[in-house]
Tab-separated table of C-alpha atoms and ligand atoms in Angstrom:
chain	number	residue	atom	x	y	z
A	1076	UNK	CA	103.206	117.382	107.016
A	1077	UNK	CA	101.968	114.809	104.510
A	1078	UNK	CA	99.475	115.848	101.793
A	1079	UNK	CA	96.731	113.756	103.364
A	1080	UNK	CA	93.311	114.704	104.718
A	1081	UNK	CA	91.945	112.092	107.088
A	1082	UNK	CA	88.228	111.291	106.684
A	1083	UNK	CA	86.894	110.957	110.226
A	1084	UNK	CA	84.019	108.567	109.489
A	1085	UNK	CA	84.326	107.154	113.004
A	1086	UNK	CA	82.947	107.632	116.521
A	1087	UNK	CA	83.616	110.860	118.400
A	1088	UNK	CA	86.062	109.444	120.929
A	1089	UNK	CA	88.016	107.597	118.274
A	1090	UNK	CA	88.099	110.732	116.112
A	1091	UNK	CA	89.481	112.898	118.920
A	1092	UNK	CA	92.212	110.338	119.676
A	1093	UNK	CA	93.165	110.086	116.010
A	1094	UNK	CA	93.227	113.859	115.523
A	1095	UNK	CA	95.580	114.308	118.483
A	1096	UNK	CA	97.804	111.508	117.201
A	1097	UNK	CA	98.006	112.799	113.599
A	1098	UNK	CA	97.773	116.590	113.968
A	1099	UNK	CA	101.419	117.231	113.042
A	1100	UNK	CA	101.534	114.582	110.331
A	1101	UNK	CA	98.581	115.364	108.060
A	1102	UNK	CA	97.208	118.451	106.302
A	1103	UNK	CA	93.739	118.266	107.799
A	1104	UNK	CA	90.610	116.346	108.647
A	1105	UNK	CA	87.279	115.784	106.920
A	1106	UNK	CA	84.133	115.712	109.055
A	1107	UNK	CA	80.858	114.281	107.757
A	1108	UNK	CA	77.308	113.673	108.900
A	1109	UNK	CA	78.198	110.831	111.235
A	1110	UNK	CA	80.494	112.856	113.470
A	1111	UNK	CA	78.242	115.917	113.426
A	1112	UNK	CA	75.241	113.809	114.472
A	1113	UNK	CA	77.264	112.439	117.349
A	1114	UNK	CA	79.213	115.516	118.445
A	1115	UNK	CA	76.919	118.340	117.319
A	1116	UNK	CA	78.095	121.252	115.211
A	1117	UNK	CA	80.583	122.267	117.953
A	1118	UNK	CA	82.719	119.300	116.876
A	1119	UNK	CA	83.813	121.457	113.927
A	1120	UNK	CA	85.329	124.019	116.334
A	1121	UNK	CA	86.788	121.290	118.530
A	1122	UNK	CA	88.627	119.562	115.687
A	1123	UNK	CA	89.636	122.886	114.073
A	1124	UNK	CA	91.861	123.439	117.150
A	1125	UNK	CA	94.044	120.616	115.835
A	1126	UNK	CA	94.127	121.268	112.085
A	1127	UNK	CA	92.304	122.327	108.943
A	1128	UNK	CA	88.761	121.004	108.814
A	1129	UNK	CA	86.784	120.305	105.667
A	1130	UNK	CA	83.102	119.844	106.376
A	1131	UNK	CA	81.567	117.292	104.065
A	1132	UNK	CA	77.781	117.547	104.161
A	1133	UNK	CA	77.677	117.259	100.367
A	1134	UNK	CA	75.298	120.195	100.283
A	1135	UNK	CA	72.838	120.168	97.369
A	1136	UNK	CA	70.348	123.041	97.519
A	1137	UNK	CA	69.568	126.333	95.837
A	1138	UNK	CA	72.464	128.790	96.258
A	1139	UNK	CA	70.987	131.055	98.953
A	1140	UNK	CA	70.218	128.099	101.234
A	1141	UNK	CA	73.476	126.295	100.447
A	1142	UNK	CA	75.436	129.474	101.259
A	1143	UNK	CA	73.698	129.801	104.613
A	1144	UNK	CA	74.601	126.233	105.576
A	1145	UNK	CA	78.194	126.736	104.433
A	1146	UNK	CA	78.536	130.044	106.306
A	1147	UNK	CA	77.451	128.317	109.504
A	1148	UNK	CA	80.221	125.702	109.318
A	1149	UNK	CA	82.827	128.298	108.303
A	1150	UNK	CA	81.813	130.391	111.346
A	1151	UNK	CA	82.576	127.331	113.465
A	1152	UNK	CA	86.153	127.234	112.193
A	1153	UNK	CA	86.099	125.004	109.092
A	1154	UNK	CA	88.294	126.104	106.210
A	1155	UNK	CA	85.866	124.827	103.677
A	1156	UNK	CA	82.811	122.817	102.780
A	1157	UNK	CA	81.750	120.493	99.999
A	1158	UNK	CA	78.796	120.941	97.659
A	1159	UNK	CA	77.431	118.663	94.945
A	1160	UNK	CA	78.529	119.652	91.448
A	1161	UNK	CA	75.236	118.599	89.860
A	1162	UNK	CA	73.901	121.948	91.076
A	1163	UNK	CA	75.886	123.504	88.198
A	1164	UNK	CA	75.253	126.177	86.948
A	1165	UNK	CA	73.262	127.123	90.072
A	1166	UNK	CA	76.180	126.458	92.393
A	1167	UNK	CA	76.936	128.442	95.500
A	1168	UNK	CA	80.313	130.133	94.891
A	1169	UNK	CA	83.051	131.282	97.218
A	1170	UNK	CA	86.617	130.729	98.341
A	1171	UNK	CA	85.491	128.200	100.961
A	1172	UNK	CA	83.660	125.925	98.554
A	1173	UNK	CA	84.816	122.635	97.078
A	1174	UNK	CA	82.672	121.216	94.292
A	1175	UNK	CA	82.283	117.455	93.960
A	1176	UNK	CA	82.591	116.867	90.204
A	1177	UNK	CA	83.169	113.122	89.784
A	1178	UNK	CA	82.817	110.342	92.327
A	1179	UNK	CA	84.886	107.309	93.241
A	1180	UNK	CA	81.916	105.092	92.332
A	1181	UNK	CA	80.087	105.161	88.972
A	1182	UNK	CA	77.459	107.937	88.806
A	1183	UNK	CA	75.945	110.306	86.259
A	1184	UNK	CA	78.863	112.624	87.002
A	1185	UNK	CA	80.895	110.382	84.687
A	1186	UNK	CA	78.975	111.895	81.761
A	1187	UNK	CA	79.147	115.566	82.759
A	1188	UNK	CA	82.156	116.157	85.047
A	1189	UNK	CA	84.203	118.019	82.427
A	1190	UNK	CA	81.362	120.463	81.808
A	1191	UNK	CA	81.179	121.110	85.547
A	1192	UNK	CA	84.880	121.920	85.925
A	1193	UNK	CA	85.331	123.940	82.748
A	1194	UNK	CA	83.248	127.024	83.585
A	1195	UNK	CA	82.689	126.854	87.278
A	1196	UNK	CA	83.658	130.390	88.404
A	1197	UNK	CA	85.068	131.441	91.767
A	1198	UNK	CA	85.365	128.438	94.064
A	1199	UNK	CA	88.187	126.865	96.081
A	1200	UNK	CA	88.544	123.656	94.154
A	1201	UNK	CA	87.214	120.256	93.155
A	1202	UNK	CA	86.764	116.814	94.611
A	1203	UNK	CA	87.852	114.276	91.984
A	1204	UNK	CA	88.340	110.503	92.341
A	1205	UNK	CA	91.734	109.388	93.629
A	1206	UNK	CA	91.062	105.841	92.512
A	1207	UNK	CA	90.923	107.099	88.889
A	1208	UNK	CA	94.135	109.149	88.531
A	1209	UNK	CA	93.798	109.375	84.751
A	1210	UNK	CA	90.854	111.758	85.272
A	1211	UNK	CA	92.869	113.836	87.714
A	1212	UNK	CA	95.572	114.305	85.071
A	1213	UNK	CA	92.909	115.418	82.605
A	1214	UNK	CA	91.361	117.786	85.110
A	1215	UNK	CA	94.729	119.341	86.007
A	1216	UNK	CA	95.457	119.955	82.331
A	1217	UNK	CA	92.121	121.740	81.952
A	1218	UNK	CA	92.379	123.718	85.202
A	1219	UNK	CA	96.048	124.599	85.486
A	1220	UNK	CA	96.825	125.703	89.039
A	1221	UNK	CA	93.732	127.923	89.346
A	1222	UNK	CA	91.896	125.488	91.643
A	1223	UNK	CA	92.736	122.936	94.305
A	1224	UNK	CA	92.051	119.249	93.651
A	1225	UNK	CA	91.382	116.942	96.597
A	1226	UNK	CA	90.892	113.243	96.005
A	1227	UNK	CA	89.258	110.430	97.983
A	1228	UNK	CA	89.221	106.750	97.049
A	1229	UNK	CA	92.661	105.780	98.346
A	1230	UNK	CA	93.297	102.416	99.979
A	1231	UNK	CA	89.904	100.820	100.685
A	1232	UNK	CA	88.470	101.979	97.332
A	1233	UNK	CA	91.430	100.857	95.262
A	1234	UNK	CA	93.569	103.985	94.810
A	1235	UNK	CA	97.293	103.617	95.549
A	1236	UNK	CA	98.728	106.138	98.036
A	1237	UNK	CA	100.448	108.923	96.082
A	1238	UNK	CA	99.059	108.157	92.625
A	1239	UNK	CA	96.464	110.950	92.687
A	1240	UNK	CA	99.104	113.428	93.913
A	1241	UNK	CA	101.468	112.420	91.129
A	1242	UNK	CA	98.592	112.869	88.637
A	1243	UNK	CA	97.981	116.452	89.807
A	1244	UNK	CA	95.965	116.386	93.045
A	1245	UNK	CA	96.916	118.624	95.974
A	1246	UNK	CA	95.672	116.359	98.750
A	1247	UNK	CA	94.474	112.782	99.074
A	1248	UNK	CA	91.459	112.152	101.324
A	1249	UNK	CA	91.881	108.892	103.197
A	1250	UNK	CA	89.484	107.181	105.593
A	1251	UNK	CA	89.652	103.489	106.482
A	1252	UNK	CA	93.191	102.876	105.231
A	1253	UNK	CA	94.597	105.311	107.816
A	1254	UNK	CA	91.944	104.835	110.506
A	1255	UNK	CA	92.754	101.108	110.642
A	1256	UNK	CA	96.480	101.804	110.929
A	1257	UNK	CA	97.548	105.431	111.517
A	1258	UNK	CA	101.228	104.541	110.915
A	1259	UNK	CA	100.308	104.267	107.231
A	1260	UNK	CA	100.501	108.081	106.899
A	1261	UNK	CA	104.250	107.468	106.568
A	1262	UNK	CA	103.483	106.116	103.062
A	1263	UNK	CA	102.978	109.730	101.943
A	1264	UNK	CA	106.386	110.902	103.176
A	1265	UNK	CA	108.161	113.009	100.562
A	1266	UNK	CA	105.056	113.539	98.415
A	1267	UNK	CA	103.935	117.108	97.712
A	1268	UNK	CA	100.723	118.879	96.638
A	1269	UNK	CA	100.664	119.672	92.903
A	1270	UNK	CA	99.730	123.359	93.323
A	1271	UNK	CA	98.531	124.481	96.783
A	1272	UNK	CA	100.086	124.007	100.208
A	1273	UNK	CA	96.896	124.265	102.240
A	1274	UNK	CA	93.623	122.390	101.755
B	169	O7E	O1	87.023	104.806	101.479
B	169	O7E	P1	87.530	105.600	102.630
B	169	O7E	O2	87.357	104.917	103.935
B	169	O7E	O3	88.942	106.114	102.422
B	169	O7E	O4	86.604	106.897	102.761
B	169	O7E	C1	86.422	107.742	101.685
B	169	O7E	C2	85.865	109.077	102.128
B	169	O7E	O5	85.777	109.890	100.971
B	169	O7E	C3	84.458	109.018	102.731
B	169	O7E	O6	84.377	110.026	103.734
B	169	O7E	C4	83.545	109.357	101.558
B	169	O7E	O7	82.399	110.081	101.959
B	169	O7E	C5	84.438	110.278	100.729
B	169	O7E	N1	84.174	110.269	99.285
B	169	O7E	C6	84.231	109.113	98.545
B	169	O7E	O8	84.534	108.031	99.061
B	169	O7E	N2	83.922	109.145	97.210
B	169	O7E	C7	83.605	110.287	96.562
B	169	O7E	O9	83.379	110.269	95.361
B	169	O7E	C8	83.569	111.477	97.288
B	169	O7E	C9	83.897	111.465	98.634
B	169	O7E	C10	84.036	112.694	99.323
B	169	O7E	O10	84.771	112.855	100.277
B	169	O7E	O11	83.403	113.706	98.831
B	169	O7E	C11	83.614	114.936	99.365
B	169	O7E	C12	85.059	115.225	99.628
């Protein structure tokens, strides 16, 4: 199993083919709005049969509403869900929640991401940019192994496969680079998560 989570930003049929092809080779799959619009919420259960599923709706609402949305996708079989870190300090908390703290593209997070990660409380981990591994190293120093770090931005957005892992990430999230050529998962052979073995 390679420390890669495949972002399924593709059509339903293509996603199901890819999931069957890669189920033994990757740590999990990320499902977003596109696939849920096409397949309905039951697509979370369907893909969970083949591996760990992270649901990425980038939830951004008051905690009681955000928690209800997250509970619904967890009930369907997802391991976890992603919320926007700008909700801090009014974040939903829980072992299924990843907090997006800094993005692969420039945003206001660049000015506040350290404040978000420093005092976050009980959550599963953070999404931090894999195309900026220097920030992942900084985050890992601050966090120790208390939280997972998962990192998009590899391949199409400039990150080199493996660099985020070597800087302290547990999993790299990869979309187009692997979707265009699934054999590329072999580029992660021999690489290991920094702290956690499951996404
Ligand atoms: O560039 P790709 O094709 O490898 O796709 C990147 C995926 O990572 C895509 O699903 C996008 O929504 C997501 N992503 C970013 O590209 N940048 C970010 O800052 C954050 C995410 C993301 O996945 O956030 C939640 C995990």
